[in-house]
Amino acid sequence: MLQETYLGKVKMIYIDPPYNTGNDFIYNDDFSERNDLFLKRSNQVDSDGNRLVANRDTNGRFHSDWLTMMYSRLKLARNLLSDDGVIFIHIDDNEVDSLGKICSEIFGEQNFINIITVKTKIGGVSGSSEGKSLKDATEFIWVYSKNKESTFLNPVYIKTKLSDRIKSYEEEGKSWKYTSIITNLENKVLIKEDKTKKIKFYGYENLQTMSLSAFARSKGITIDEVYNQFADRIFRTTNAQSSVRQTVIRETSGHDFPMYSCVYTPIKGRNEGTEIEVFYKAGSTSEQRNMVMFLADVVEKVDNTYYYMDRITTLWDDIEYNNLTKEGDTEFSNGKKPVKLLQRLISLSTDKSSIVLDFFAGSGSTAHSVMAINAEDGGNRKFIMVQLPEECDTKSAAFKAGYKTIAEISKERIRRAGAKILAGECHKDWNKDVGFRVLKVDTSNMADVYYSPDQVTQGSLDLLVDNIKSDRTDEDLLFQVLLDWGVDLTLPIRKETIQGKTVFFVDDDALVACFDLRINEVLIKELAIKEPLRVVFRDDGFESDAVKINAEQIFKQVSPHTEVKAI
């Protein structure tokens, strides 16, 4: 179902599979197997227990079933990812090594991006394991791309109040570098212009700087007021190596200025497509150029308060993992992931119109996170959640709360989360869409004879009276057609009554469908005037064979581009 409609269209996939621990009370995540059953199933012993091949008892038993389950899903995931798409796979240390190996096989080692280490609440070690292992405090997220050359991860930052950040530096004995301010920078002189690469190099004849404390005294203001008013002039220098710095050193060699700069337009990164000016301060030697980093570039002002922006690394130790059981107003005690963590992954890998997929939906945390981030930035991201209707353990909190399956938990979580998000503050450009469709996988709507006419017997000829199963609704037929044609399942659907018949309009003219019986030429002509891209009827829905034959001719005359289909 997913491959027909979303092949190569998904920007981000997040998977939080069962961890194969044998301890999960909701998922069946114990993929171990009794020794005798494994040996017999794998043809290592015969029915009498006699060994057929030389193989150690430990080979393949505990990991192979789990890996088989994961392999098929990861193969599907790769097909669904867009060329610049990214997949995040959450795992603990039970299968982290095995998972990395099959990811490299499916996605290619060259498309490995990172493995993120997430600090979680500390898990216990008890029983016979006491003293044999350490308490778990981390989990891992494998990050792979469909095509690393086409993939770019968005910069994501952790925000800390500037005053708190400076205080933490003092408490930890670290040196706070942003302690100087430019008070004068004048007389800009063009040194060189490279028109091919569209880059210019400048020198500044006049540069004056002061310490922040001296500047505050001269202005009669506090240090905090200096930070709040002059962040774009407060700076630090660094001699960190970069290709741009080396180019500046080379192109400005032989010139004597206290400050240099280069003006260019980056082709990637935070300033992609925007012309910027990067400054370099002359060093102690005539050839030294130290890059100038302004405080304004690493802080963000929100409601007159500055926040320091730390770009995230592969160690995520700032996300709260306690008290997750009731997050999203639904009970789900095993494996629920924080919305903050998922929002970070979404921010890292998507744009505002991306499709996000999770085919171990669990409690629906990913859907919740997509709606929450749309509400924050005005995006129109869409989510696809896939969850088997696995039964909740009768002893679990979820079952006691009235949820018989994990899928029921997912649906209720999305409903409640959407309502709560709408009740809060939302971005002015957000369309406030928290709706979702629930589709269930079933057998075909068509009677078996429709697909295997060569197996028809005399006794089954009564099936030819109606080729559609009797328990199927018009909506069932509509979604089968959408799948068959690969039409986006999220498109708006409108239902109208025309000539006394029920007609479905998908995205106005993407597809028009009527599954009523006794359709006549008057209705067909009225639909043809609307010039849809596709139109579909029941094969036995026409008033007569003549009407059925004429239907295609009517569309050829009135709307020749329309694709006509009967099921």
Coordinates of C-alpha atoms in Angstrom, one line a residue:
M1 CA 0.0 0.0 0.0
L2 CA 2.7 2.5 1.0
Q3 CA 5.0 1.7 -2.0
E4 CA 2.4 2.4 -4.6
T5 CA 1.6 5.9 -3.2
Y6 CA 4.7 7.1 -1.4
L7 CA 7.6 5.5 -3.3
G8 CA 10.5 7.9 -3.1
K9 CA 8.5 10.6 -1.4
V10 CA 9.2 10.3 2.4
K11 CA 11.7 12.8 3.7
M12 CA 12.1 11.3 7.2
I13 CA 11.5 7.8 8.7
Y14 CA 11.7 7.2 12.4
I15 CA 11.6 3.7 13.7
D16 CA 11.5 2.7 17.4
P17 CA 11.2 -1.1 17.1
P18 CA 10.9 -3.7 19.8
Y19 CA 14.4 -4.0 21.4
N20 CA 14.4 -7.8 21.6
T21 CA 14.9 -7.8 25.4
G22 CA 12.1 -10.3 26.3
N23 CA 10.9 -7.9 28.9
D24 CA 8.3 -5.8 27.0
F25 CA 4.7 -6.3 28.3
I26 CA 3.1 -4.9 25.2
Y27 CA 5.2 -5.9 22.2
N28 CA 6.3 -9.5 21.6
D29 CA 9.9 -8.6 21.6
D30 CA 11.5 -11.8 22.7
F31 CA 12.9 -13.3 19.5
S32 CA 14.8 -16.1 21.2
E33 CA 14.0 -19.7 20.4
R34 CA 14.3 -23.0 22.2
N35 CA 17.4 -24.9 21.2
D36 CA 15.7 -28.0 20.1
L37 CA 13.1 -26.1 18.0
F38 CA 15.8 -24.0 16.4
L39 CA 17.9 -27.0 15.4
K40 CA 14.9 -28.8 13.9
R41 CA 13.6 -25.7 12.0
S42 CA 17.0 -25.0 10.6
N43 CA 17.6 -28.6 9.4
Q44 CA 20.5 -29.2 11.8
V45 CA 18.8 -32.2 13.3
D46 CA 16.3 -34.8 12.0
S47 CA 13.0 -35.7 13.6
D48 CA 14.9 -38.1 16.0
G49 CA 17.3 -35.4 17.1
N50 CA 20.3 -36.7 15.1
R51 CA 22.7 -33.9 14.0
L52 CA 22.7 -33.2 10.3
V53 CA 25.3 -30.4 10.1
A54 CA 28.2 -29.3 12.2
N55 CA 27.1 -26.0 13.8
R56 CA 27.5 -24.7 17.3
D57 CA 24.3 -24.3 19.3
T58 CA 24.7 -20.6 19.8
N59 CA 24.8 -19.7 16.1
G60 CA 22.0 -17.5 14.8
R61 CA 19.3 -18.4 17.4
F62 CA 18.7 -15.2 19.4
H63 CA 19.2 -12.5 16.8
S64 CA 18.2 -14.0 13.4
D65 CA 14.4 -13.8 13.9
W66 CA 14.7 -10.2 15.0
L67 CA 17.0 -9.3 12.2
T68 CA 14.6 -10.9 9.7
M69 CA 11.8 -8.8 11.0
M70 CA 13.9 -5.7 10.8
Y71 CA 15.4 -6.5 7.4
S72 CA 12.2 -6.5 5.5
R73 CA 11.1 -3.2 7.0
L74 CA 14.3 -1.5 6.3
K75 CA 14.2 -2.6 2.7
L76 CA 10.8 -1.0 2.4
A77 CA 12.0 2.1 4.2
R78 CA 14.8 2.6 1.7
N79 CA 12.3 2.4 -1.2
L80 CA 10.0 5.0 0.4
L81 CA 12.8 7.5 1.2
S82 CA 13.3 10.4 -1.1
D83 CA 16.7 10.8 -2.6
D84 CA 17.6 13.3 0.2
G85 CA 15.7 11.4 2.8
V86 CA 17.0 10.3 6.3
I87 CA 16.1 7.4 8.5
F88 CA 16.5 7.3 12.3
I89 CA 16.4 3.9 14.0
H90 CA 16.2 3.9 17.8
I91 CA 17.7 1.0 19.6
D92 CA 19.3 -0.1 22.9
D93 CA 22.6 -2.1 23.3
N94 CA 21.0 -5.5 22.8
E95 CA 20.9 -5.2 19.0
V96 CA 22.8 -2.0 18.3
D97 CA 25.7 -3.8 16.6
S98 CA 23.5 -6.2 14.5
L99 CA 21.3 -3.3 13.5
G100 CA 24.3 -1.3 12.2
K101 CA 25.4 -4.2 10.1
I102 CA 22.1 -4.6 8.3
C103 CA 21.7 -0.8 7.8
S104 CA 25.1 -0.7 6.1
E105 CA 24.0 -3.6 3.9
I106 CA 20.7 -2.0 2.9
F107 CA 21.6 1.7 2.7
G108 CA 25.3 1.3 2.0
E109 CA 28.2 2.1 4.3
Q110 CA 28.8 5.3 2.4
N111 CA 25.3 6.6 3.5
F112 CA 26.0 6.3 7.2
I113 CA 25.6 9.7 8.8
N114 CA 25.9 9.3 12.6
I115 CA 25.0 7.3 15.6
I116 CA 23.4 9.5 18.2
T117 CA 23.8 8.6 21.9
V118 CA 20.8 9.6 24.0
K119 CA 21.0 9.8 27.8
T120 CA 17.8 8.2 29.3
K121 CA 16.6 7.6 32.8
I122 CA 18.8 5.0 34.4
G123 CA 17.5 1.5 34.1
G124 CA 17.9 -1.1 36.9
V125 CA 20.0 -4.2 37.0
S126 CA 18.6 -6.9 39.2
G127 CA 18.6 -10.6 39.9
S128 CA 21.4 -12.7 38.4
S129 CA 22.6 -9.8 36.4
E130 CA 23.5 -7.8 39.5
G131 CA 27.3 -7.3 39.6
K132 CA 27.7 -8.6 36.0
S133 CA 26.7 -5.4 34.1
L134 CA 26.3 -1.7 34.7
K135 CA 23.0 0.1 34.9
D136 CA 21.8 1.3 31.5
A137 CA 21.7 5.1 31.0
T138 CA 21.9 5.4 27.2
E139 CA 20.1 4.4 24.0
F140 CA 21.2 4.9 20.5
I141 CA 19.8 6.2 17.2
W142 CA 21.4 5.0 13.9
V143 CA 21.2 7.7 11.2
Y144 CA 21.4 6.7 7.6
S145 CA 20.5 8.5 4.4
K146 CA 19.2 7.3 1.0
N147 CA 21.9 9.2 -0.7
K148 CA 24.4 11.1 1.5
E149 CA 25.5 13.3 -1.4
S150 CA 22.0 14.7 -1.7
T151 CA 21.3 14.9 2.1
F152 CA 21.8 18.0 4.3
L153 CA 20.9 18.1 7.9
N154 CA 19.4 21.3 9.2
P155 CA 21.3 23.1 12.0
V156 CA 19.5 22.5 15.3
Y157 CA 20.5 24.3 18.5
I158 CA 20.0 23.9 22.2
K159 CA 18.8 27.2 23.7
T160 CA 20.2 28.4 27.1
K161 CA 19.7 31.8 28.7
L162 CA 22.8 33.8 28.0
S163 CA 23.2 34.9 31.6
D164 CA 22.9 31.2 32.7
R165 CA 25.4 30.1 30.1
I166 CA 28.0 32.7 31.2
K167 CA 27.3 31.7 34.9
S168 CA 27.9 28.0 34.0
Y169 CA 31.2 28.9 32.4
E170 CA 32.3 30.6 35.6
E171 CA 31.2 27.7 37.8
E172 CA 33.0 25.2 35.7
G173 CA 36.2 27.2 35.5
K174 CA 35.9 27.7 31.8
S175 CA 36.9 30.9 30.0
W176 CA 34.1 33.0 28.5
K177 CA 35.5 34.3 25.2
Y178 CA 33.0 37.0 24.3
T179 CA 34.7 39.8 26.3
S180 CA 35.6 42.4 23.7
I181 CA 33.5 44.9 21.6
I182 CA 34.3 46.7 18.3
T183 CA 33.8 50.4 18.9
N184 CA 35.0 51.6 15.5
L185 CA 35.4 49.8 12.1
E186 CA 35.9 52.2 9.1
N187 CA 37.5 52.8 5.7
K188 CA 36.8 49.6 3.8
V189 CA 39.2 48.9 0.9
L190 CA 38.7 46.3 -1.8
I191 CA 41.8 44.1 -2.0
K192 CA 40.7 41.6 -4.6
E193 CA 37.6 40.3 -6.4
D194 CA 37.2 36.8 -7.9
K195 CA 34.3 37.2 -10.3
T196 CA 34.3 33.5 -11.2
K197 CA 33.8 32.4 -7.6
K198 CA 31.8 35.6 -6.8
I199 CA 33.9 36.5 -3.7
K200 CA 35.5 39.8 -2.7
F201 CA 38.3 40.4 -0.2
Y202 CA 38.5 43.7 1.8
G203 CA 40.7 45.4 4.3
Y204 CA 39.6 47.9 7.0
E205 CA 42.1 50.7 7.8
N206 CA 40.6 51.7 11.1
L207 CA 39.7 49.3 13.9
Q208 CA 39.2 50.1 17.6
T209 CA 38.1 47.6 20.3
M210 CA 37.5 47.7 24.1
S211 CA 36.8 45.2 26.8
L212 CA 33.2 44.9 27.8
S213 CA 33.8 46.1 31.3
A214 CA 35.6 49.3 30.0
F215 CA 32.9 49.9 27.5
A216 CA 30.2 49.5 30.1
R217 CA 32.0 52.0 32.4
S218 CA 32.3 54.5 29.5
K219 CA 28.6 54.3 28.7
G220 CA 27.5 54.2 32.3
I221 CA 25.6 50.9 31.9
T222 CA 25.8 47.4 33.2
I223 CA 27.5 44.4 31.5
D224 CA 24.1 42.8 31.0
E225 CA 22.9 46.0 29.2
V226 CA 25.9 45.8 27.0
Y227 CA 25.0 42.2 26.0
N228 CA 21.4 43.2 25.3
Q229 CA 22.2 46.3 23.3
F230 CA 25.4 45.4 21.4
A231 CA 25.4 41.7 20.6
D232 CA 26.2 42.4 17.0
R233 CA 29.5 44.1 18.0
I234 CA 30.7 41.8 20.9
F235 CA 33.2 39.3 19.5
R236 CA 35.8 36.6 20.1
T237 CA 38.5 35.4 17.7
T238 CA 39.5 31.9 16.7
N239 CA 42.3 30.4 14.6
A240 CA 40.3 27.3 13.8
Q241 CA 41.3 26.0 10.4
S242 CA 38.9 26.2 7.5
S243 CA 39.1 26.4 3.7
V244 CA 37.7 30.0 3.8
R245 CA 40.3 31.1 6.3
Q246 CA 43.1 29.7 4.3
T247 CA 41.7 31.4 1.2
V248 CA 41.6 34.8 3.1
I249 CA 45.2 34.3 4.3
R250 CA 46.4 33.6 0.7
E251 CA 44.4 36.4 -1.0
T252 CA 45.3 39.1 1.5
S253 CA 48.9 38.2 1.9
G254 CA 51.2 41.2 1.6
H255 CA 48.5 43.7 2.8
D256 CA 48.6 45.5 6.2
F257 CA 45.2 46.1 7.7
P258 CA 44.0 45.6 11.3
M259 CA 40.8 43.8 10.0
Y260 CA 40.1 41.8 6.8
S261 CA 36.8 40.4 5.4
C262 CA 35.5 38.3 2.6
V263 CA 32.1 38.7 1.1
Y264 CA 30.5 35.7 -0.6
T265 CA 27.3 33.6 -0.9
P266 CA 27.4 30.2 0.7
I267 CA 26.0 27.3 -1.3
K268 CA 25.0 25.3 1.7
G269 CA 24.6 25.7 5.5
R270 CA 22.5 28.1 7.6
N271 CA 23.2 31.1 5.2
E272 CA 22.7 29.2 2.0
G273 CA 21.9 31.6 -0.9
T274 CA 22.4 34.7 1.2
E275 CA 25.4 37.0 0.8
I276 CA 27.4 37.3 4.0
E277 CA 30.6 39.1 5.2
V278 CA 33.0 37.2 7.3
F279 CA 35.7 39.1 9.3
Y280 CA 39.3 38.2 10.1
K281 CA 41.4 40.1 12.6
A282 CA 45.1 40.6 12.0
G283 CA 47.2 38.5 14.4
S284 CA 50.6 38.9 16.0
T285 CA 52.4 38.1 12.7
S286 CA 51.8 39.8 9.3
E287 CA 50.3 36.6 7.8
Q288 CA 48.1 35.6 10.7
R289 CA 44.3 36.0 10.3
N290 CA 42.0 35.1 13.2
M291 CA 38.3 34.6 12.4
V292 CA 36.0 37.0 14.2
M293 CA 32.9 35.4 15.7
F294 CA 30.2 37.8 16.8
L295 CA 27.9 37.1 19.8
A296 CA 24.9 37.9 17.7
D297 CA 25.6 34.8 15.5
V298 CA 25.3 32.4 18.5
V299 CA 22.4 33.9 20.4
E300 CA 18.8 34.5 19.7
K301 CA 16.6 37.2 21.3
V302 CA 13.2 36.1 22.5
D303 CA 11.0 38.6 24.4
N304 CA 14.0 40.9 25.2
T305 CA 16.0 38.0 26.6
Y306 CA 19.1 36.6 24.8
Y307 CA 19.5 32.8 24.6
Y308 CA 22.8 31.2 23.7
M309 CA 22.6 28.7 20.8
D310 CA 24.6 25.5 21.1
R311 CA 24.5 23.4 18.0
I312 CA 23.7 19.8 18.8
T313 CA 26.3 17.1 18.7
T314 CA 25.9 13.3 18.7
L315 CA 25.5 13.3 22.5
W316 CA 22.0 14.2 23.6
D317 CA 21.9 14.5 27.4
D318 CA 19.5 17.3 27.8
I319 CA 16.2 15.6 27.0
E320 CA 14.0 14.6 30.0
Y321 CA 13.1 10.9 30.0
N322 CA 11.3 10.8 33.4
N323 CA 7.5 10.8 33.7
L324 CA 6.9 9.8 30.1
T325 CA 4.2 7.3 30.9
K326 CA 1.3 9.8 30.6
E327 CA 2.9 12.2 28.0
G328 CA 0.2 12.8 25.4
D329 CA -2.5 12.1 27.9
T330 CA -2.4 8.3 27.1
E331 CA -1.1 5.4 29.1
F332 CA 1.8 3.6 27.4
S333 CA 4.4 2.4 29.9
N334 CA 6.8 0.6 27.6
G335 CA 9.0 2.3 25.0
K336 CA 7.3 5.8 24.8
K337 CA 9.8 8.4 23.5
P338 CA 9.8 12.1 24.4
V339 CA 8.1 14.5 22.1
K340 CA 11.1 16.8 22.5
L341 CA 13.4 14.1 21.1
L342 CA 11.2 13.5 18.1
Q343 CA 10.8 17.2 17.4
R344 CA 14.6 17.5 17.3
L345 CA 14.9 14.7 14.8
I346 CA 12.1 16.3 12.7
S347 CA 13.8 19.7 12.8
L348 CA 17.1 18.1 11.9
S349 CA 15.9 16.4 8.8
T350 CA 12.7 17.9 7.3
D351 CA 11.4 21.1 5.7
K352 CA 7.9 22.5 6.3
S353 CA 6.2 20.3 3.6
S354 CA 7.9 17.0 4.3
I355 CA 6.3 13.6 4.8
V356 CA 7.3 11.8 8.1
L357 CA 6.8 8.0 8.4
D358 CA 6.9 5.8 11.5
F359 CA 5.9 2.2 11.0
F360 CA 6.3 1.2 14.7
A361 CA 3.9 3.9 15.8
G362 CA 3.4 2.7 19.3
S363 CA 1.5 5.4 21.3
G364 CA 1.7 7.9 18.4
S365 CA 4.5 10.1 19.7
T366 CA 5.8 10.8 16.2
A367 CA 2.4 12.1 15.0
H368 CA 2.1 14.2 18.1
S369 CA 5.6 15.7 17.4
V370 CA 4.8 16.5 13.8
M371 CA 1.7 18.4 14.8
A372 CA 3.5 20.2 17.6
I373 CA 6.4 21.4 15.3
N374 CA 3.9 22.5 12.6
A375 CA 2.2 24.6 15.3
E376 CA 5.5 26.1 16.2
D377 CA 6.8 27.1 12.8
G378 CA 3.7 27.2 10.6
G379 CA 4.7 24.1 8.6
N380 CA 2.5 21.7 6.7
R381 CA 4.4 18.4 7.4
K382 CA 2.3 15.2 7.0
F383 CA 2.7 12.0 9.1
I384 CA 2.1 8.4 8.2
M385 CA 1.8 6.1 11.2
V386 CA 1.7 2.3 10.8
Q387 CA 0.9 0.0 13.7
L388 CA -0.2 -3.6 13.9
P389 CA -3.3 -4.1 16.0
E390 CA -1.3 -6.0 18.6
E391 CA -3.3 -6.8 21.7
C392 CA -2.2 -5.0 24.9
D393 CA -1.4 -7.3 27.8
T394 CA -4.4 -7.7 30.1
K395 CA -2.2 -6.7 33.0
S396 CA -0.9 -3.5 31.4
A397 CA -2.0 0.0 32.3
A398 CA -3.1 0.5 28.7
F399 CA -5.5 -2.4 28.8
K400 CA -6.9 -1.3 32.2
A401 CA -7.4 2.2 30.7
G402 CA -9.7 0.7 28.0
Y403 CA -7.3 0.1 25.1
K404 CA -7.4 -3.4 23.7
T405 CA -4.7 -2.8 21.0
I406 CA -1.7 -0.6 20.5
A407 CA -3.4 0.9 17.4
E408 CA -6.3 2.1 19.6
I409 CA -3.7 3.9 21.9
S410 CA -2.1 5.6 18.8
K411 CA -5.4 6.9 17.5
E412 CA -6.5 8.3 20.9
R413 CA -3.1 9.9 21.5
I414 CA -3.3 11.7 18.2
R415 CA -6.8 13.0 18.9
R416 CA -5.9 14.3 22.3
A417 CA -2.6 15.8 21.3
G418 CA -4.3 17.6 18.4
A419 CA -6.9 19.1 20.6
K420 CA -4.4 20.2 23.2
I421 CA -2.1 21.8 20.5
L422 CA -5.0 23.7 19.1
A423 CA -5.9 25.1 22.5
G424 CA -2.4 26.5 22.9
E425 CA -0.3 29.1 21.1
C426 CA 0.1 28.5 17.4
H427 CA 2.1 30.1 14.6
K428 CA 0.1 32.6 12.7
D429 CA 0.8 30.8 9.4
W430 CA -0.2 27.4 10.6
N431 CA -3.3 25.9 8.9
K432 CA -4.3 24.2 12.2
D433 CA -4.8 20.9 10.5
V434 CA -4.7 18.1 13.2
G435 CA -7.0 15.7 11.3
F436 CA -5.9 12.2 10.2
R437 CA -7.4 9.3 8.3
V438 CA -7.4 5.7 9.6
L439 CA -6.9 3.0 7.0
K440 CA -6.9 -0.7 7.8
V441 CA -5.3 -3.4 5.6
D442 CA -7.8 -5.9 4.4
T443 CA -8.3 -8.4 1.6
S444 CA -9.3 -7.1 -1.8
N445 CA -12.7 -5.6 -2.3
M446 CA -13.1 -7.8 -5.4
A447 CA -14.5 -11.3 -5.3
D448 CA -11.9 -14.0 -5.8
V449 CA -13.1 -14.7 -9.3
Y450 CA -12.1 -11.2 -10.3
Y451 CA -8.5 -12.1 -9.7
S452 CA -8.4 -15.8 -10.7
P453 CA -11.0 -16.5 -13.5
D454 CA -9.1 -19.6 -14.5
Q455 CA -10.2 -21.2 -11.2
V456 CA -13.9 -20.6 -11.7
T457 CA -16.1 -23.7 -11.3
Q458 CA -19.7 -24.3 -12.3
G459 CA -20.7 -24.0 -8.7
S460 CA -19.0 -20.6 -8.3
L461 CA -20.6 -18.9 -11.4
D462 CA -23.0 -17.1 -9.1
L463 CA -20.0 -14.9 -8.1
L464 CA -20.2 -13.4 -11.6
V465 CA -23.4 -11.7 -10.7
D466 CA -21.5 -9.2 -8.5
N467 CA -17.7 -9.0 -8.7
I468 CA -17.5 -6.9 -5.5
K469 CA -17.7 -8.4 -2.0
S470 CA -21.1 -7.7 -0.4
D471 CA -19.7 -6.3 2.8
R472 CA -17.6 -3.5 1.1
T473 CA -18.7 0.2 1.2
D474 CA -18.2 2.9 -1.4
E475 CA -15.4 4.3 0.7
D476 CA -13.6 0.9 0.6
L477 CA -13.8 0.9 -3.2
L478 CA -12.6 4.5 -3.4
F479 CA -9.5 3.9 -1.4
Q480 CA -8.7 0.8 -3.4
V481 CA -8.9 2.9 -6.5
L482 CA -6.6 5.6 -4.9
L483 CA -4.1 2.8 -4.2
D484 CA -4.3 1.3 -7.6
W485 CA -3.7 4.6 -9.2
G486 CA -1.1 5.8 -6.7
V487 CA -3.1 8.8 -5.7
D488 CA -2.0 10.6 -2.5
L489 CA -4.2 9.2 0.3
T490 CA -4.2 12.5 2.2
L491 CA -5.9 14.5 -0.6
P492 CA -9.2 16.2 0.4
I493 CA -12.3 14.2 -0.5
R494 CA -15.7 15.8 -1.1
K495 CA -19.0 13.9 -1.5
E496 CA -21.9 15.3 -3.6
T497 CA -25.2 14.1 -4.8
I498 CA -25.6 14.5 -8.6
Q499 CA -28.6 13.1 -10.5
G500 CA -29.6 11.3 -7.4
K501 CA -26.2 9.4 -7.3
T502 CA -23.4 9.7 -4.7
V503 CA -20.2 11.1 -6.4
F504 CA -16.8 11.4 -4.7
F505 CA -14.4 14.2 -5.8
V506 CA -10.8 13.7 -4.7
D507 CA -8.9 17.0 -4.6
D508 CA -11.7 18.5 -6.9
D509 CA -10.5 17.0 -10.2
A510 CA -7.7 14.5 -9.4
L511 CA -10.2 11.7 -9.3
V512 CA -14.0 11.4 -9.6
A513 CA -15.8 8.2 -8.5
C514 CA -19.3 6.9 -8.5
F515 CA -20.1 3.4 -7.3
D516 CA -23.9 3.6 -7.4
L517 CA -25.9 1.3 -9.6
R518 CA -28.0 2.2 -12.7
I519 CA -25.8 5.1 -13.9
N520 CA -27.1 6.8 -17.0
E521 CA -25.7 8.9 -19.8
V522 CA -27.0 12.1 -18.2
L523 CA -24.8 11.7 -15.2
I524 CA -21.8 10.6 -17.3
K525 CA -22.1 13.8 -19.4
E526 CA -22.3 16.0 -16.3
L527 CA -19.2 14.4 -14.9
A528 CA -17.3 14.7 -18.2
I529 CA -18.0 18.5 -18.3
K530 CA -16.0 18.8 -15.1
E531 CA -12.9 17.4 -16.9
P532 CA -11.4 15.3 -14.1
L533 CA -8.0 13.6 -14.5
R534 CA -9.5 10.3 -13.7
V535 CA -13.0 8.8 -13.4
V536 CA -14.1 5.4 -12.1
F537 CA -17.4 3.5 -11.9
R538 CA -18.5 0.0 -10.9
D539 CA -18.3 -2.4 -13.8
D540 CA -21.9 -3.5 -13.1
G541 CA -23.1 0.0 -12.2
F542 CA -24.3 1.1 -15.6
E543 CA -27.9 1.2 -16.6
S544 CA -27.2 -1.0 -19.6
D545 CA -24.3 -2.4 -21.7
A546 CA -24.9 0.4 -24.2
V547 CA -24.4 3.1 -21.5
K548 CA -21.2 1.4 -20.4
I549 CA -19.9 1.4 -24.0
N550 CA -20.9 5.0 -24.5
A551 CA -19.3 6.2 -21.3
E552 CA -15.8 6.0 -22.7
Q553 CA -16.9 7.7 -26.0
I554 CA -18.6 10.6 -24.1
F555 CA -15.4 11.3 -22.2
K556 CA -13.3 11.1 -25.4
Q557 CA -15.5 13.8 -26.9
V558 CA -16.0 16.1 -23.9
S559 CA -12.8 15.5 -21.8
P560 CA -10.3 13.5 -23.9
H561 CA -7.5 13.7 -21.3
T562 CA -9.6 11.9 -18.6
E563 CA -8.6 8.3 -17.8
V564 CA -11.8 6.2 -17.5
K565 CA -11.9 3.0 -15.4
A566 CA -14.5 0.5 -14.4
I567 CA -13.9 -2.0 -11.5

